[in-house]
Coordinates of C-alpha atoms in Angstrom, one line a residue:
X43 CA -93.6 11.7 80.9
X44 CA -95.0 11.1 77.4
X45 CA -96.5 8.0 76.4
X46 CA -93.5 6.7 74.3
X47 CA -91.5 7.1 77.8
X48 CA -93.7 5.7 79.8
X49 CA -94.1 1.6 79.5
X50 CA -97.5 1.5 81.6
X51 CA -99.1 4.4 78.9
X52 CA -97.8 1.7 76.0
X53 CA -99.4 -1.2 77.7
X54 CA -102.5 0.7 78.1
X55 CA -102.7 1.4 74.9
X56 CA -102.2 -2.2 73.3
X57 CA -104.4 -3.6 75.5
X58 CA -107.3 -1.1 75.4
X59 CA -106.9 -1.6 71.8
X60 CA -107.6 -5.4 72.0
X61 CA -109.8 -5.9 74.4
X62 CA -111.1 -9.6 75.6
X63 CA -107.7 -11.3 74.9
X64 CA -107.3 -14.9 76.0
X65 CA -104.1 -14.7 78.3
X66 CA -101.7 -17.6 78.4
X67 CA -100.9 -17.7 82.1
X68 CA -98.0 -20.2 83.2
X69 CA -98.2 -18.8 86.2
X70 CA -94.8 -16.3 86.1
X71 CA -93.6 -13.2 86.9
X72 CA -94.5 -12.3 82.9
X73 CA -98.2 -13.5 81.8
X74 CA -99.3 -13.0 86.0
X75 CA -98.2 -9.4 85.5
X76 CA -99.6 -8.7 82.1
X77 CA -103.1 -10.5 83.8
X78 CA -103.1 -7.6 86.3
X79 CA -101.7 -5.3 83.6
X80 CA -105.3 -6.1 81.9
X81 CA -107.6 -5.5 84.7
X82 CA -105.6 -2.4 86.4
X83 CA -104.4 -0.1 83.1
X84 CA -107.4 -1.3 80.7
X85 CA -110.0 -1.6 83.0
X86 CA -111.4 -5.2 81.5
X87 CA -112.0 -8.6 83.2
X88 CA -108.4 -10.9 82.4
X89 CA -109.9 -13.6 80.9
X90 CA -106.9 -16.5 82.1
X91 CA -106.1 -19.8 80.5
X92 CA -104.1 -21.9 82.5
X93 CA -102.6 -25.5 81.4
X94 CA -102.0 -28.5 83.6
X95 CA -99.7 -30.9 82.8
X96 CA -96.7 -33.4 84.3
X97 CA -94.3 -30.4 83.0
X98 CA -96.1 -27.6 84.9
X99 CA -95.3 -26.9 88.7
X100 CA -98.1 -27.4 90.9
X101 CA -97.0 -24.4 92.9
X102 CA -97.5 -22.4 89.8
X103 CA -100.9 -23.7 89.1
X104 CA -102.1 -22.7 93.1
X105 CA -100.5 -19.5 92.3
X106 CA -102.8 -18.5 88.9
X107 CA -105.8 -19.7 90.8
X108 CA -104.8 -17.9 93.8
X109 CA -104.9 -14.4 91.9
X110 CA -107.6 -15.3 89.9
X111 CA -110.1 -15.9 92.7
X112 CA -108.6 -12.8 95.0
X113 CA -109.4 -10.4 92.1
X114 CA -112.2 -12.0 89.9
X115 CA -110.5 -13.2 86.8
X116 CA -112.3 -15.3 84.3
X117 CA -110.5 -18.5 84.4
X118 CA -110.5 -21.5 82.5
X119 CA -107.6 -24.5 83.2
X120 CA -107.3 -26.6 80.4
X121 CA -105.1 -29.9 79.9
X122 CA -101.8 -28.9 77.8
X123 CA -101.8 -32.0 75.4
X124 CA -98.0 -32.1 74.9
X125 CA -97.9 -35.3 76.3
X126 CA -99.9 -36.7 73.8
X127 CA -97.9 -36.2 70.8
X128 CA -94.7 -38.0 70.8
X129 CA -92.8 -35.2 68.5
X130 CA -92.8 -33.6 72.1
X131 CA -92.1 -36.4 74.6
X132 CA -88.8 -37.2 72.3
X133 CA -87.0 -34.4 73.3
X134 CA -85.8 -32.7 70.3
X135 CA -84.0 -29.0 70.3
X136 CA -87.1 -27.7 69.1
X137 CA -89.2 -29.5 72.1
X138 CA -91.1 -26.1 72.7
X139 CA -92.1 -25.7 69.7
X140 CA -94.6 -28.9 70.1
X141 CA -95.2 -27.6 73.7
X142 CA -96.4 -24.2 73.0
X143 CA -98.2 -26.0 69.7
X144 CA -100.2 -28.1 71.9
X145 CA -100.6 -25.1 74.4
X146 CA -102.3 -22.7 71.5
X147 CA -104.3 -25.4 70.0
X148 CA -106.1 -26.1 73.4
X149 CA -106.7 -22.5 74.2
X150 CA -107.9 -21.7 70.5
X151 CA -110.5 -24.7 70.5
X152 CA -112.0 -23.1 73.5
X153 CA -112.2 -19.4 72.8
X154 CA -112.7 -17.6 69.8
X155 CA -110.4 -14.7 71.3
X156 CA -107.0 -13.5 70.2
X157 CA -105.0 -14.9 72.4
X158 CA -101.9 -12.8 74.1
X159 CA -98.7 -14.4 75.8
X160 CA -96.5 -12.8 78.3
X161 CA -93.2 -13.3 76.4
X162 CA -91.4 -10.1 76.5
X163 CA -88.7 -8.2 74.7
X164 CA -85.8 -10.6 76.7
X165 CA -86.9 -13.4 75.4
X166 CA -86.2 -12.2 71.6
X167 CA -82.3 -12.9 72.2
X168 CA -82.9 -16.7 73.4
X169 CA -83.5 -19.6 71.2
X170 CA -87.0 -19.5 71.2
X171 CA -89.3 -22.4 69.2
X172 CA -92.1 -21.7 70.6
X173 CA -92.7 -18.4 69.7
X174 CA -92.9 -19.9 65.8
X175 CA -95.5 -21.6 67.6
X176 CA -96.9 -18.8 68.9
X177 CA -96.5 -16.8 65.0
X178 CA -98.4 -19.5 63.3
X179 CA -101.3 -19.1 65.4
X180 CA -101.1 -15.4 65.2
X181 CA -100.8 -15.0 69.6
X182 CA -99.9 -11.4 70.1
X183 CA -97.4 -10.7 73.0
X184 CA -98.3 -7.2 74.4
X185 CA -94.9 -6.5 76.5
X186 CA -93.2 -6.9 73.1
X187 CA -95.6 -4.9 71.5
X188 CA -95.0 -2.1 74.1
X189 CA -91.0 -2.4 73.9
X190 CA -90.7 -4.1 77.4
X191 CA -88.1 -6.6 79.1
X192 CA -88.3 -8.2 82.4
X193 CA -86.7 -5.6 84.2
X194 CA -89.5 -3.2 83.2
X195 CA -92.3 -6.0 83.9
X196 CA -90.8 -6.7 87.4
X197 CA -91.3 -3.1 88.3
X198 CA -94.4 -2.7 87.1
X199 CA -95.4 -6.0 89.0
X200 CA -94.0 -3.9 92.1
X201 CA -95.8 -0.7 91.2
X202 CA -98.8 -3.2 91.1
X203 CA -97.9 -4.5 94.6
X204 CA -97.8 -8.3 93.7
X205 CA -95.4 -8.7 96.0
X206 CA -95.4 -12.5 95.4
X207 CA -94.6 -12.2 92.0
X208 CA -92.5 -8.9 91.5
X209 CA -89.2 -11.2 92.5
X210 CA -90.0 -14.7 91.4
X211 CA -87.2 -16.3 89.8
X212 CA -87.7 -17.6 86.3
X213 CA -89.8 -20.5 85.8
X214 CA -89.6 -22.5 83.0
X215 CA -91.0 -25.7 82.6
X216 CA -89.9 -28.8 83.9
X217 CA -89.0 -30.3 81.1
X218 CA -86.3 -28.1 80.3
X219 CA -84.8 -29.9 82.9
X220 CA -83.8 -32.7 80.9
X221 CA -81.1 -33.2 78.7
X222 CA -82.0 -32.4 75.3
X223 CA -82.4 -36.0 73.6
X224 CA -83.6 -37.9 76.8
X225 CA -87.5 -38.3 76.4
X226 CA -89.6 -36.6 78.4
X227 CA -90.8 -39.0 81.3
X228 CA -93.9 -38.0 84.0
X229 CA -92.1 -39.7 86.7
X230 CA -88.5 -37.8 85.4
X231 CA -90.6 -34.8 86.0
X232 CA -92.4 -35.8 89.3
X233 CA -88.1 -36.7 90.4
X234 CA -87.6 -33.0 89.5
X235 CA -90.1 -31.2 91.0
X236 CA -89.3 -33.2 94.4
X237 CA -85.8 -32.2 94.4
X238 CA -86.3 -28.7 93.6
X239 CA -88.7 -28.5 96.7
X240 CA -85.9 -29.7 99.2
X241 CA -83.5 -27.4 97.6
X242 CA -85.7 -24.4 98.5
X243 CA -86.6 -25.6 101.4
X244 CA -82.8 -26.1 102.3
X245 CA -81.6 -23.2 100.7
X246 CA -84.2 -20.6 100.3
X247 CA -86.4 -19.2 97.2
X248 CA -83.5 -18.7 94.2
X249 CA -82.7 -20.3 90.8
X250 CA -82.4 -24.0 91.8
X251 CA -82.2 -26.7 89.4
X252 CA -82.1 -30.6 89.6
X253 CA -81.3 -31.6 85.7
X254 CA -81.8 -35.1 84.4
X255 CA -78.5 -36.1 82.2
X256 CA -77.4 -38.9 80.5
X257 CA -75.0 -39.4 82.9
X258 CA -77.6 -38.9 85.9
X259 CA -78.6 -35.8 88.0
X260 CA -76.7 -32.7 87.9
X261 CA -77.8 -30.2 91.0
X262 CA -77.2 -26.5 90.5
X263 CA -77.2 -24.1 92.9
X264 CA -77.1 -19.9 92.8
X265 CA -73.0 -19.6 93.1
X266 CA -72.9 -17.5 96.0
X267 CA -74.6 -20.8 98.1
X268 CA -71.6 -22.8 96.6
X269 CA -69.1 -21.4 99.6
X270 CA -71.6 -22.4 101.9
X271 CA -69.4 -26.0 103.2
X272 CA -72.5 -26.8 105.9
X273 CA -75.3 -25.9 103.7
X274 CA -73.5 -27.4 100.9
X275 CA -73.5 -30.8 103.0
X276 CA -76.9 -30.5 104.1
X277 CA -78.0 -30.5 100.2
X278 CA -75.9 -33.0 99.2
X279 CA -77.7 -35.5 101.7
X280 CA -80.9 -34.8 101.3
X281 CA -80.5 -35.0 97.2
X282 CA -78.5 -38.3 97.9
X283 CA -81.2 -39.2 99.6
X284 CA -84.0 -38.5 97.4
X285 CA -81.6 -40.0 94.2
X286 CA -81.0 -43.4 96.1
X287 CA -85.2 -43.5 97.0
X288 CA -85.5 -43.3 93.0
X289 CA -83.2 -45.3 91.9
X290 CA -81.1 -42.7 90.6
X291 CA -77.1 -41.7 91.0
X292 CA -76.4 -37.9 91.7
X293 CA -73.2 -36.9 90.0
X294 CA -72.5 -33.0 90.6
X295 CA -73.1 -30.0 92.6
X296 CA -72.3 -27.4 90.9
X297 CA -73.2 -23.5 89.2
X298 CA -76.5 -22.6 88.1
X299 CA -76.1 -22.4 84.5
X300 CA -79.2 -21.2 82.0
X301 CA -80.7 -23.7 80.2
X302 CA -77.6 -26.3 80.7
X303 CA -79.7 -29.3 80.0
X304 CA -80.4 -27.6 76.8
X305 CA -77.8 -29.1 74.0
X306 CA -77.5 -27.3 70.5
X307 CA -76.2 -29.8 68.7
X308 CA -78.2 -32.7 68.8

């Protein structure tokens, strides 16, 4: 297999090439990958920056520190600032741009370092502020670089044996649970991250959301789980439940759709 065939040879060679990036970790399949990606193809220390904030799940953070103490990464946790500036906490359609703004700032005013994202070839299709973000403060994203998509990184994540992270489901941030045009609340986000816990617990690992709409909380559910009637009721109570304890009024079950609190045209 020659190099050009052969994704692994590709990474090697952009990340041998650059050595001591600072890695934006979130704590997904994609940037936890590429951290491995660093230490096992290019032979260097991953130098991880992870950010904390209301938007990020907790389980994510355990996750980068988990890896990074197992296999002796250099990491650095750093506050994410988006909630901060109001241009973010509004809402807009372009809310990730002041996310991933916030992110790059923070990371550049502690290293000197080119720093690398995971984003990957995928991600070039979607609707994607923040990587104008990302362009102005010239991050490189290596799995782009070496002509890979998530199907690509998820095997390499299995030939790497992270066998909790190879099938994580995606993981975006919190606040893409609420409607485009609702701000951006802590305790909206705290409501989210507790519903989303009962779901898996209920229902198993999968792509479980609990949006925030202006109507009030939509629950979506992988669709094969819909014909489920007695786990269907089970959910239904517990997020009745945890709604009524917040003040809140749960108005659908339904589909998991991508990025359906996300509205074009506002």
């Amino acid at each position: 297999m020659t190099q050009a065939d052969d994704p692994a040879a590709r990474l090697r060679a952009i990340l041998t090439s650059q050595p001591g990036l600072a890695l934006a970790v979130s704590g997904g399949v994609d940037s936890l990958t590429l951290a491995h990606g660093v230490a096992r193809l290019a032979g260097q220390v991953p130098r991880v920056f992870h950010a904390v904030s209301p938007a990020v799940p907790v389980e994510a953070t355990a996750r980068v520190r988990r890896h990074a103490e197992a296999h002796g990464w250099q990491l650095t946790v750093i506050e994410a600032g988006e909630f901060a500036d109001p241009d973010y906490l509004r809402n807009p359609v372009n809310r990730c741009y002041f996310c991933k703004s916030n992110l790059y700032a923070r990371i550049a005013g502690a290293t000197d370092a080119t720093i690398a994202s995971g984003a990957n070839l995928d991600d070039l299709g979607d609707y994607r502020p923040g990587l104008t973000a990302a362009s102005e403060r010239q991050v490189i994203h290596p799995f782009v670089l070496a002509g890979m998509g998530k199907a690509e990184i998820r095997r390499m994540a299995a030939g790497f044996g992270l066998s909790d992270v190879q099938d994580l489901p995606a993981q975006p941030c919190l606040a893409s649970r609420i409607e485009t045009g609702l701000p951006v609340r802590a305790d909206d986000l705290a409501f989210v991250a507790r519903v989303e816990a009962a779901l898996t617990t209920l229902a198993g690992p999968g792509d479980h959301r609990c949006r925030i709409t202006a109507e009030g909380v939509r629950i979506e559910l992988q669709p094969e789980l819909l014909q489920d009637a007695a786990l269907i009721a089970r959910l239904t109570a517990e997020a009745t439940r945890l709604c009524g304890a917040d003040h809140r009024i749960l108005t659908t079950i339904g589909p998991y759709r991508r990025g359906s609190a996300f509205l074009h045209d506002q």
